[in-house]
């Protein structure tokens, strides 16, 4: 708290501007110089905040990250700005004009909601986290739309709001928490809070078992740039039981249609690697139908087909070679093709990509992709290249 208070003073803000682009290797020299004119505690706080802002650029962009205030946990656990903005758009499309943001953290989601024109009550029980969220609302000119309250979310009355958004803490003293009932607050409490609200969105870990999703909720898995970021349980959308995978940027959304698992078929000319959100949402069958393909193996989410049918929901590759798993044969083939840039992908294989590269020693001007997988249960190597 004291560090944040120091940084919010005119001297602190000026020092933050001065150390903004400090490289880690120069920190000691910069600190030594600045301590001649500023308190050591303030210099240390400014350099620490500069490091956090540099880390936060990946999530918030350079413009916002350079003005916001962060805690180490806040950088780690906050929602990526693109994902928060997408969720805020969905809420506005549902007619939401006010949201109770419970477990608001440093305010990443509250900022996106406010920028969408939504009035926000942002609640967190940790004093430093709440103070940081308040500082961020002010720094970005959104204090008029964001009220930050330091309180236990289980004691907050949300009756006056159109929607509730809950982002339970999913980390404990020993790291990431996988049991939804070990979230803080537990998922069961968040679900009850959602049921009492006209509309609600609950941010959860993407690995949540499908059988734990309440029957009245819509479940959405979201990826950004190919990386799965989160799952959201939506209440009050008029689509109970619906399942969707949303890919950012875009957004592009694939809706589940309850299709049976795709059939296993022989390796075709093309291989499709579904986006992680599609896999987490159990919508591989929908993609297989779209591209006219089937599975290489009943336990692995690789789709094979005879035709090239581009889809935003899977990366497509043309397969040139199929080999049983045999490193010497792979090394010989790569040398014959002059492959020096080798991308290694794997599903259903215990071999690590770096280990394989080290053993086959690719060399040459060409590039290729090798898939380490199983075909009808047999360890197999498929070699090919991405479709342009």
Tab-separated table of C-alpha atoms in Angstrom:
chain	number	residue	atom	x	y	z
A	1	UNK	CA	0.000	0.000	0.000
A	2	UNK	CA	2.824	2.363	0.899
A	3	UNK	CA	4.559	1.752	-2.449
A	4	UNK	CA	1.367	2.581	-4.362
A	5	UNK	CA	0.781	5.720	-2.293
A	6	UNK	CA	4.332	6.876	-3.028
A	7	UNK	CA	3.917	6.264	-6.754
A	8	UNK	CA	0.685	8.276	-6.857
A	9	UNK	CA	2.440	11.432	-5.629
A	10	UNK	CA	3.704	13.985	-8.194
A	11	UNK	CA	7.285	12.933	-7.413
A	12	UNK	CA	6.366	9.264	-7.854
A	13	UNK	CA	4.610	9.814	-11.170
A	14	UNK	CA	7.554	11.830	-12.499
A	15	UNK	CA	9.969	9.092	-11.426
A	16	UNK	CA	7.823	6.444	-13.121
A	17	UNK	CA	8.104	8.366	-16.375
A	18	UNK	CA	11.878	8.588	-15.954
A	19	UNK	CA	12.451	4.859	-15.342
A	20	UNK	CA	9.807	3.612	-17.800
A	21	UNK	CA	12.203	2.048	-20.324
A	22	UNK	CA	14.891	0.900	-17.884
A	23	UNK	CA	16.404	-2.413	-18.953
A	24	UNK	CA	16.962	-5.044	-16.235
A	25	UNK	CA	20.737	-4.973	-16.735
A	26	UNK	CA	20.789	-1.228	-16.001
A	27	UNK	CA	18.563	-1.229	-12.928
A	28	UNK	CA	21.383	-1.165	-10.368
A	29	UNK	CA	23.147	1.759	-12.022
A	30	UNK	CA	19.887	3.660	-12.473
A	31	UNK	CA	18.880	3.036	-8.851
A	32	UNK	CA	22.245	4.236	-7.571
A	33	UNK	CA	21.954	7.459	-9.564
A	34	UNK	CA	18.347	8.188	-8.617
A	35	UNK	CA	18.874	7.616	-4.891
A	36	UNK	CA	21.020	10.737	-4.810
A	37	UNK	CA	17.878	12.848	-5.345
A	38	UNK	CA	14.963	10.606	-4.280
A	39	UNK	CA	14.131	8.393	-1.273
A	40	UNK	CA	15.433	4.858	-1.694
A	41	UNK	CA	11.970	3.425	-1.020
A	42	UNK	CA	10.447	5.458	-3.837
A	43	UNK	CA	13.209	4.526	-6.288
A	44	UNK	CA	12.742	0.847	-5.499
A	45	UNK	CA	8.960	1.118	-5.910
A	46	UNK	CA	9.286	2.948	-9.237
A	47	UNK	CA	11.714	0.424	-10.704
A	48	UNK	CA	9.541	-2.462	-9.519
A	49	UNK	CA	6.469	-0.882	-11.090
A	50	UNK	CA	8.392	-0.279	-14.336
A	51	UNK	CA	9.175	-3.996	-14.505
A	52	UNK	CA	5.523	-4.884	-13.960
A	53	UNK	CA	4.410	-2.414	-16.642
A	54	UNK	CA	6.837	-3.955	-19.111
A	55	UNK	CA	5.408	-7.417	-18.383
A	56	UNK	CA	1.860	-6.103	-18.698
A	57	UNK	CA	2.326	-4.835	-22.263
A	58	UNK	CA	1.544	-8.316	-23.626
A	59	UNK	CA	-1.892	-8.225	-21.981
A	60	UNK	CA	-2.840	-4.553	-22.025
A	61	UNK	CA	-0.832	-3.002	-24.861
A	62	UNK	CA	1.889	-0.410	-24.454
A	63	UNK	CA	-0.482	2.562	-24.189
A	64	UNK	CA	-2.532	1.317	-21.239
A	65	UNK	CA	0.271	-0.626	-19.549
A	66	UNK	CA	2.398	2.536	-19.479
A	67	UNK	CA	-0.265	4.376	-17.465
A	68	UNK	CA	-1.687	1.637	-15.267
A	69	UNK	CA	-0.516	0.344	-11.884
A	70	UNK	CA	0.122	-3.332	-11.226
A	71	UNK	CA	0.834	-5.879	-8.545
A	72	UNK	CA	2.725	-9.105	-9.365
A	73	UNK	CA	-0.444	-11.176	-8.933
A	74	UNK	CA	-2.404	-8.604	-10.906
A	75	UNK	CA	-0.185	-8.958	-13.963
A	76	UNK	CA	-0.312	-12.732	-13.733
A	77	UNK	CA	-4.031	-13.198	-13.143
A	78	UNK	CA	-5.713	-10.303	-14.959
A	79	UNK	CA	-7.712	-10.894	-18.123
A	80	UNK	CA	-6.058	-10.093	-21.437
A	81	UNK	CA	-7.526	-6.814	-22.732
A	82	UNK	CA	-8.748	-8.346	-26.009
A	83	UNK	CA	-10.672	-11.059	-24.134
A	84	UNK	CA	-12.147	-8.573	-21.656
A	85	UNK	CA	-13.250	-6.313	-24.523
A	86	UNK	CA	-14.940	-9.229	-26.286
A	87	UNK	CA	-16.833	-10.174	-23.141
A	88	UNK	CA	-17.890	-6.547	-22.586
A	89	UNK	CA	-19.269	-6.446	-26.152
A	90	UNK	CA	-21.324	-9.575	-25.503
A	91	UNK	CA	-22.799	-8.004	-22.384
A	92	UNK	CA	-23.732	-4.811	-24.219
A	93	UNK	CA	-25.375	-6.900	-26.950
A	94	UNK	CA	-27.465	-8.496	-24.180
A	95	UNK	CA	-28.657	-5.050	-23.159
A	96	UNK	CA	-26.528	-4.805	-20.015
A	97	UNK	CA	-25.821	-1.253	-18.787
A	98	UNK	CA	-24.550	-1.986	-15.272
A	99	UNK	CA	-22.370	-4.787	-13.889
A	100	UNK	CA	-21.239	-5.861	-10.432
A	101	UNK	CA	-17.653	-7.037	-11.063
A	102	UNK	CA	-16.909	-9.340	-8.139
A	103	UNK	CA	-13.259	-10.244	-7.454
A	104	UNK	CA	-12.230	-7.386	-9.762
A	105	UNK	CA	-8.479	-7.699	-9.227
A	106	UNK	CA	-6.560	-4.707	-10.574
A	107	UNK	CA	-9.533	-3.766	-12.746
A	108	UNK	CA	-8.808	-5.222	-16.181
A	109	UNK	CA	-12.370	-6.371	-16.813
A	110	UNK	CA	-13.865	-3.271	-15.171
A	111	UNK	CA	-11.872	-1.119	-17.595
A	112	UNK	CA	-13.200	-3.029	-20.627
A	113	UNK	CA	-16.758	-2.852	-19.298
A	114	UNK	CA	-16.525	0.893	-18.671
A	115	UNK	CA	-15.087	1.495	-22.146
A	116	UNK	CA	-18.134	-0.293	-23.524
A	117	UNK	CA	-20.304	2.269	-21.718
A	118	UNK	CA	-21.267	0.005	-18.812
A	119	UNK	CA	-21.457	1.323	-15.242
A	120	UNK	CA	-19.340	-0.902	-12.978
A	121	UNK	CA	-19.184	-1.708	-9.280
A	122	UNK	CA	-15.731	-3.296	-8.901
A	123	UNK	CA	-15.269	-5.269	-5.670
A	124	UNK	CA	-12.194	-6.880	-4.138
A	125	UNK	CA	-11.460	-7.688	-0.516
A	126	UNK	CA	-7.689	-7.122	-0.699
A	127	UNK	CA	-6.864	-3.503	0.223
A	128	UNK	CA	-3.884	-3.156	-2.132
A	129	UNK	CA	-5.713	-4.782	-5.036
A	130	UNK	CA	-8.748	-2.543	-4.581
A	131	UNK	CA	-6.547	0.556	-4.313
A	132	UNK	CA	-4.747	-0.481	-7.507
A	133	UNK	CA	-8.041	-0.931	-9.348
A	134	UNK	CA	-9.123	2.532	-8.209
A	135	UNK	CA	-5.825	4.037	-9.367
A	136	UNK	CA	-6.238	2.363	-12.753
A	137	UNK	CA	-9.757	3.683	-13.229
A	138	UNK	CA	-8.477	7.177	-12.525
A	139	UNK	CA	-5.352	6.779	-14.685
A	140	UNK	CA	-7.445	5.787	-17.708
A	141	UNK	CA	-10.109	8.445	-17.192
A	142	UNK	CA	-12.835	5.950	-16.245
A	143	UNK	CA	-13.429	6.846	-12.600
A	144	UNK	CA	-16.850	8.254	-13.523
A	145	UNK	CA	-18.046	4.798	-14.586
A	146	UNK	CA	-16.146	2.586	-12.127
A	147	UNK	CA	-16.862	2.543	-8.409
A	148	UNK	CA	-14.242	0.484	-6.573
A	149	UNK	CA	-15.247	-1.021	-3.246
A	150	UNK	CA	-13.014	-2.898	-0.794
A	151	UNK	CA	-15.294	-5.626	0.533
A	152	UNK	CA	-15.959	-9.356	0.766
A	153	UNK	CA	-17.863	-10.179	-2.432
A	154	UNK	CA	-20.117	-12.606	-0.560
A	155	UNK	CA	-21.514	-9.662	1.423
A	156	UNK	CA	-22.196	-7.314	-1.517
A	157	UNK	CA	-25.786	-6.611	-2.598
A	158	UNK	CA	-25.921	-6.841	-6.398
A	159	UNK	CA	-29.692	-6.451	-6.740
A	160	UNK	CA	-29.452	-3.080	-8.491
A	161	UNK	CA	-27.275	-4.283	-11.373
A	162	UNK	CA	-28.210	-5.741	-14.757
A	163	UNK	CA	-25.508	-8.402	-14.553
A	164	UNK	CA	-22.918	-9.986	-12.319
A	165	UNK	CA	-19.405	-10.871	-13.439
A	166	UNK	CA	-17.360	-13.137	-11.164
A	167	UNK	CA	-13.692	-13.984	-11.610
A	168	UNK	CA	-12.818	-16.217	-8.633
A	169	UNK	CA	-9.188	-16.493	-7.579
A	170	UNK	CA	-7.756	-19.719	-8.976
A	171	UNK	CA	-4.387	-19.606	-7.262
A	172	UNK	CA	-3.543	-20.548	-3.702
A	173	UNK	CA	-0.410	-20.664	-1.605
A	174	UNK	CA	0.826	-23.671	-3.585
A	175	UNK	CA	0.039	-22.351	-7.054
A	176	UNK	CA	-2.806	-22.961	-9.471
A	177	UNK	CA	-6.031	-24.442	-8.077
A	178	UNK	CA	-7.809	-27.036	-10.234
A	179	UNK	CA	-10.782	-27.935	-8.026
A	180	UNK	CA	-13.585	-25.404	-8.761
A	181	UNK	CA	-14.746	-25.674	-5.156
A	182	UNK	CA	-11.284	-24.559	-4.035
A	183	UNK	CA	-11.644	-21.286	-5.965
A	184	UNK	CA	-12.007	-18.179	-3.828
A	185	UNK	CA	-14.966	-17.814	-3.657
A	186	UNK	CA	-15.994	-21.389	-4.592
A	187	UNK	CA	-17.639	-21.956	-7.961
A	188	UNK	CA	-20.847	-23.107	-6.238
A	189	UNK	CA	-21.177	-19.688	-4.579
A	190	UNK	CA	-20.519	-17.923	-7.898
A	191	UNK	CA	-23.180	-20.042	-9.618
A	192	UNK	CA	-25.743	-19.123	-6.956
A	193	UNK	CA	-24.845	-15.437	-7.344
A	194	UNK	CA	-25.316	-15.819	-11.106
A	195	UNK	CA	-28.726	-17.454	-10.665
A	196	UNK	CA	-29.933	-14.495	-8.606
A	197	UNK	CA	-28.929	-11.966	-11.288
A	198	UNK	CA	-30.794	-11.162	-14.526
A	199	UNK	CA	-27.616	-12.039	-16.423
A	200	UNK	CA	-24.182	-13.238	-15.401
A	201	UNK	CA	-20.775	-14.326	-16.644
A	202	UNK	CA	-18.432	-16.487	-14.577
A	203	UNK	CA	-14.802	-16.689	-15.651
A	204	UNK	CA	-13.356	-20.133	-14.971
A	205	UNK	CA	-10.332	-22.237	-15.889
A	206	UNK	CA	-10.561	-23.754	-19.401
A	207	UNK	CA	-9.904	-27.218	-18.011
A	208	UNK	CA	-13.204	-27.349	-16.112
A	209	UNK	CA	-14.948	-30.731	-16.602
A	210	UNK	CA	-18.005	-30.398	-18.819
A	211	UNK	CA	-20.102	-32.380	-16.381
A	212	UNK	CA	-19.711	-29.634	-13.761
A	213	UNK	CA	-21.295	-26.971	-16.003
A	214	UNK	CA	-24.794	-26.117	-14.693
A	215	UNK	CA	-27.613	-27.157	-17.033
A	216	UNK	CA	-28.968	-23.596	-17.312
A	217	UNK	CA	-25.578	-22.117	-18.275
A	218	UNK	CA	-24.080	-21.511	-21.696
A	219	UNK	CA	-20.415	-22.575	-21.747
A	220	UNK	CA	-17.884	-20.716	-23.906
A	221	UNK	CA	-14.185	-21.414	-24.386
A	222	UNK	CA	-12.088	-18.499	-25.637
A	223	UNK	CA	-8.689	-18.477	-27.331
A	224	UNK	CA	-6.638	-15.474	-28.403
A	225	UNK	CA	-4.034	-15.854	-31.123
A	226	UNK	CA	-4.314	-19.636	-30.836
A	227	UNK	CA	-3.787	-19.767	-27.057
A	228	UNK	CA	-6.708	-20.868	-24.887
A	229	UNK	CA	-7.250	-18.163	-22.280
A	230	UNK	CA	-10.359	-19.035	-20.319
A	231	UNK	CA	-13.833	-20.486	-20.195
A	232	UNK	CA	-16.955	-18.493	-19.321
A	233	UNK	CA	-20.268	-19.700	-17.953
A	234	UNK	CA	-23.046	-17.409	-19.171
A	235	UNK	CA	-26.438	-17.138	-17.477
A	236	UNK	CA	-29.490	-15.368	-18.842
A	237	UNK	CA	-28.462	-15.448	-22.513
A	238	UNK	CA	-31.465	-17.486	-23.608
A	239	UNK	CA	-29.262	-20.412	-24.644
A	240	UNK	CA	-29.120	-22.843	-21.696
A	241	UNK	CA	-26.876	-25.823	-22.350
A	242	UNK	CA	-25.259	-24.247	-25.411
A	243	UNK	CA	-21.556	-24.795	-26.025
A	244	UNK	CA	-19.387	-22.494	-28.111
A	245	UNK	CA	-15.725	-21.913	-28.973
A	246	UNK	CA	-14.691	-18.338	-29.715
A	247	UNK	CA	-11.437	-17.433	-31.437
A	248	UNK	CA	-9.871	-13.999	-31.140
A	249	UNK	CA	-9.065	-11.810	-32.932
A	250	UNK	CA	-12.264	-11.827	-34.906
A	251	UNK	CA	-14.262	-12.919	-33.103
A	252	UNK	CA	-15.172	-16.173	-34.799
A	253	UNK	CA	-17.568	-18.391	-32.899
A	254	UNK	CA	-18.291	-22.084	-33.475
A	255	UNK	CA	-21.539	-23.323	-31.945
A	256	UNK	CA	-21.926	-26.902	-30.822
A	257	UNK	CA	-24.599	-28.999	-32.519
A	258	UNK	CA	-24.355	-32.132	-30.433
A	259	UNK	CA	-22.647	-34.168	-33.151
A	260	UNK	CA	-21.352	-37.676	-32.387
A	261	UNK	CA	-17.602	-38.300	-32.315
A	262	UNK	CA	-16.072	-38.373	-35.805
A	263	UNK	CA	-15.206	-41.734	-37.318
A	264	UNK	CA	-11.587	-42.875	-37.491
A	265	UNK	CA	-10.348	-43.034	-41.080
A	266	UNK	CA	-7.108	-43.593	-43.033
A	267	UNK	CA	-4.606	-40.765	-43.354
A	268	UNK	CA	-5.621	-38.415	-46.136
A	269	UNK	CA	-3.720	-35.736	-47.974
A	270	UNK	CA	-4.522	-33.052	-45.399
A	271	UNK	CA	-4.292	-32.775	-41.628
A	272	UNK	CA	-6.272	-30.273	-39.564
A	273	UNK	CA	-5.164	-29.196	-36.102
A	274	UNK	CA	-8.202	-27.732	-34.285
A	275	UNK	CA	-7.788	-24.596	-32.197
A	276	UNK	CA	-7.387	-25.268	-28.482
A	277	UNK	CA	-10.733	-23.614	-27.681
A	278	UNK	CA	-12.446	-26.000	-30.110
A	279	UNK	CA	-10.834	-28.976	-28.405
A	280	UNK	CA	-11.680	-27.744	-24.888
A	281	UNK	CA	-15.280	-27.134	-25.963
A	282	UNK	CA	-15.488	-30.708	-27.365
A	283	UNK	CA	-16.380	-29.381	-30.813
A	284	UNK	CA	-13.870	-31.352	-32.879
A	285	UNK	CA	-16.770	-33.173	-34.541
A	286	UNK	CA	-18.174	-29.879	-35.827
A	287	UNK	CA	-14.832	-29.036	-37.449
A	288	UNK	CA	-14.460	-32.549	-38.875
A	289	UNK	CA	-17.850	-32.236	-40.538
A	290	UNK	CA	-16.941	-28.801	-41.906
A	291	UNK	CA	-13.777	-30.091	-43.606
A	292	UNK	CA	-15.213	-33.477	-44.580
A	293	UNK	CA	-12.750	-35.418	-42.459
A	294	UNK	CA	-12.328	-37.962	-39.702
A	295	UNK	CA	-9.927	-38.715	-36.892
A	296	UNK	CA	-6.480	-40.262	-37.180
A	297	UNK	CA	-7.065	-41.996	-33.854
A	298	UNK	CA	-10.127	-42.108	-31.590
A	299	UNK	CA	-8.236	-40.540	-28.673
A	300	UNK	CA	-6.417	-37.723	-30.517
A	301	UNK	CA	-7.802	-34.431	-31.844
A	302	UNK	CA	-6.127	-34.486	-35.251
A	303	UNK	CA	-8.471	-34.515	-38.248
A	304	UNK	CA	-7.516	-35.945	-41.619
A	305	UNK	CA	-9.246	-35.308	-44.946
A	306	UNK	CA	-8.776	-35.712	-48.676
A	307	UNK	CA	-9.690	-32.146	-49.637
A	308	UNK	CA	-8.355	-28.749	-48.613
A	309	UNK	CA	-11.205	-26.811	-47.036
A	310	UNK	CA	-9.905	-23.755	-45.156
A	311	UNK	CA	-11.560	-23.158	-41.793
A	312	UNK	CA	-10.809	-20.566	-39.121
A	313	UNK	CA	-11.233	-23.227	-36.464
A	314	UNK	CA	-8.250	-25.373	-37.397
A	315	UNK	CA	-4.783	-24.980	-38.905
A	316	UNK	CA	-4.453	-26.970	-42.138
A	317	UNK	CA	-1.382	-28.886	-43.363
A	318	UNK	CA	-0.633	-30.848	-46.508
A	319	UNK	CA	0.901	-34.200	-45.602
A	320	UNK	CA	3.692	-35.413	-47.872
A	321	UNK	CA	5.011	-38.425	-45.952
A	322	UNK	CA	3.861	-40.980	-43.393
A	323	UNK	CA	6.391	-43.033	-41.455
A	324	UNK	CA	6.237	-45.361	-38.479
A	325	UNK	CA	8.060	-43.788	-35.561
A	326	UNK	CA	11.744	-44.250	-36.473
A	327	UNK	CA	14.273	-41.468	-35.881
A	328	UNK	CA	16.868	-42.718	-38.363
A	329	UNK	CA	14.331	-42.814	-41.168
A	330	UNK	CA	13.140	-39.330	-40.253
A	331	UNK	CA	16.688	-38.006	-40.210
A	332	UNK	CA	17.378	-39.503	-43.631
A	333	UNK	CA	14.195	-38.062	-45.117
A	334	UNK	CA	14.901	-34.579	-43.740
A	335	UNK	CA	18.436	-34.624	-45.126
A	336	UNK	CA	17.142	-35.767	-48.503
A	337	UNK	CA	14.678	-32.832	-48.517
A	338	UNK	CA	17.230	-30.306	-47.216
A	339	UNK	CA	15.079	-29.425	-44.185
A	340	UNK	CA	16.829	-27.117	-41.737
A	341	UNK	CA	13.781	-25.498	-40.138
A	342	UNK	CA	11.731	-28.204	-38.446
A	343	UNK	CA	8.498	-27.522	-36.569
A	344	UNK	CA	7.594	-30.379	-34.245
A	345	UNK	CA	4.018	-30.921	-33.087
A	346	UNK	CA	2.837	-33.784	-30.968
A	347	UNK	CA	-0.274	-35.382	-29.571
A	348	UNK	CA	-0.194	-38.861	-28.119
A	349	UNK	CA	3.611	-39.048	-28.109
A	350	UNK	CA	6.014	-38.975	-25.174
A	351	UNK	CA	8.888	-37.590	-27.284
A	352	UNK	CA	9.764	-33.959	-26.535
A	353	UNK	CA	10.183	-31.666	-29.571
A	354	UNK	CA	13.603	-30.385	-28.526
A	355	UNK	CA	14.828	-33.915	-27.974
A	356	UNK	CA	13.729	-34.897	-31.474
A	357	UNK	CA	15.381	-31.854	-33.081
A	358	UNK	CA	18.605	-32.630	-31.259
A	359	UNK	CA	18.613	-36.215	-32.490
A	360	UNK	CA	17.710	-35.596	-36.151
A	361	UNK	CA	19.929	-32.463	-36.488
A	362	UNK	CA	17.972	-30.732	-39.303
A	363	UNK	CA	20.131	-28.857	-41.801
A	364	UNK	CA	19.313	-27.127	-45.062
A	365	UNK	CA	17.358	-24.253	-46.633
A	366	UNK	CA	13.883	-25.801	-46.518
A	367	UNK	CA	11.192	-26.061	-43.821
A	368	UNK	CA	8.831	-28.825	-42.760
A	369	UNK	CA	6.451	-29.796	-39.978
A	370	UNK	CA	6.486	-33.206	-38.342
A	371	UNK	CA	3.558	-34.521	-36.325
A	372	UNK	CA	4.358	-37.094	-33.668
A	373	UNK	CA	1.102	-38.902	-33.059
A	374	UNK	CA	-0.777	-42.177	-33.299
A	375	UNK	CA	-2.661	-43.512	-36.289
A	376	UNK	CA	-5.191	-46.157	-35.284
A	377	UNK	CA	-3.111	-46.748	-32.164
A	378	UNK	CA	0.312	-47.034	-33.856
A	379	UNK	CA	3.080	-44.443	-33.143
A	380	UNK	CA	3.433	-42.512	-36.387
A	381	UNK	CA	5.278	-39.549	-37.890
A	382	UNK	CA	3.486	-37.399	-40.448
A	383	UNK	CA	5.556	-34.857	-42.381
A	384	UNK	CA	4.102	-31.915	-44.243
A	385	UNK	CA	3.791	-28.153	-44.442
A	386	UNK	CA	1.127	-25.540	-43.612
A	387	UNK	CA	-1.360	-24.604	-46.285
A	388	UNK	CA	-0.944	-21.001	-47.352
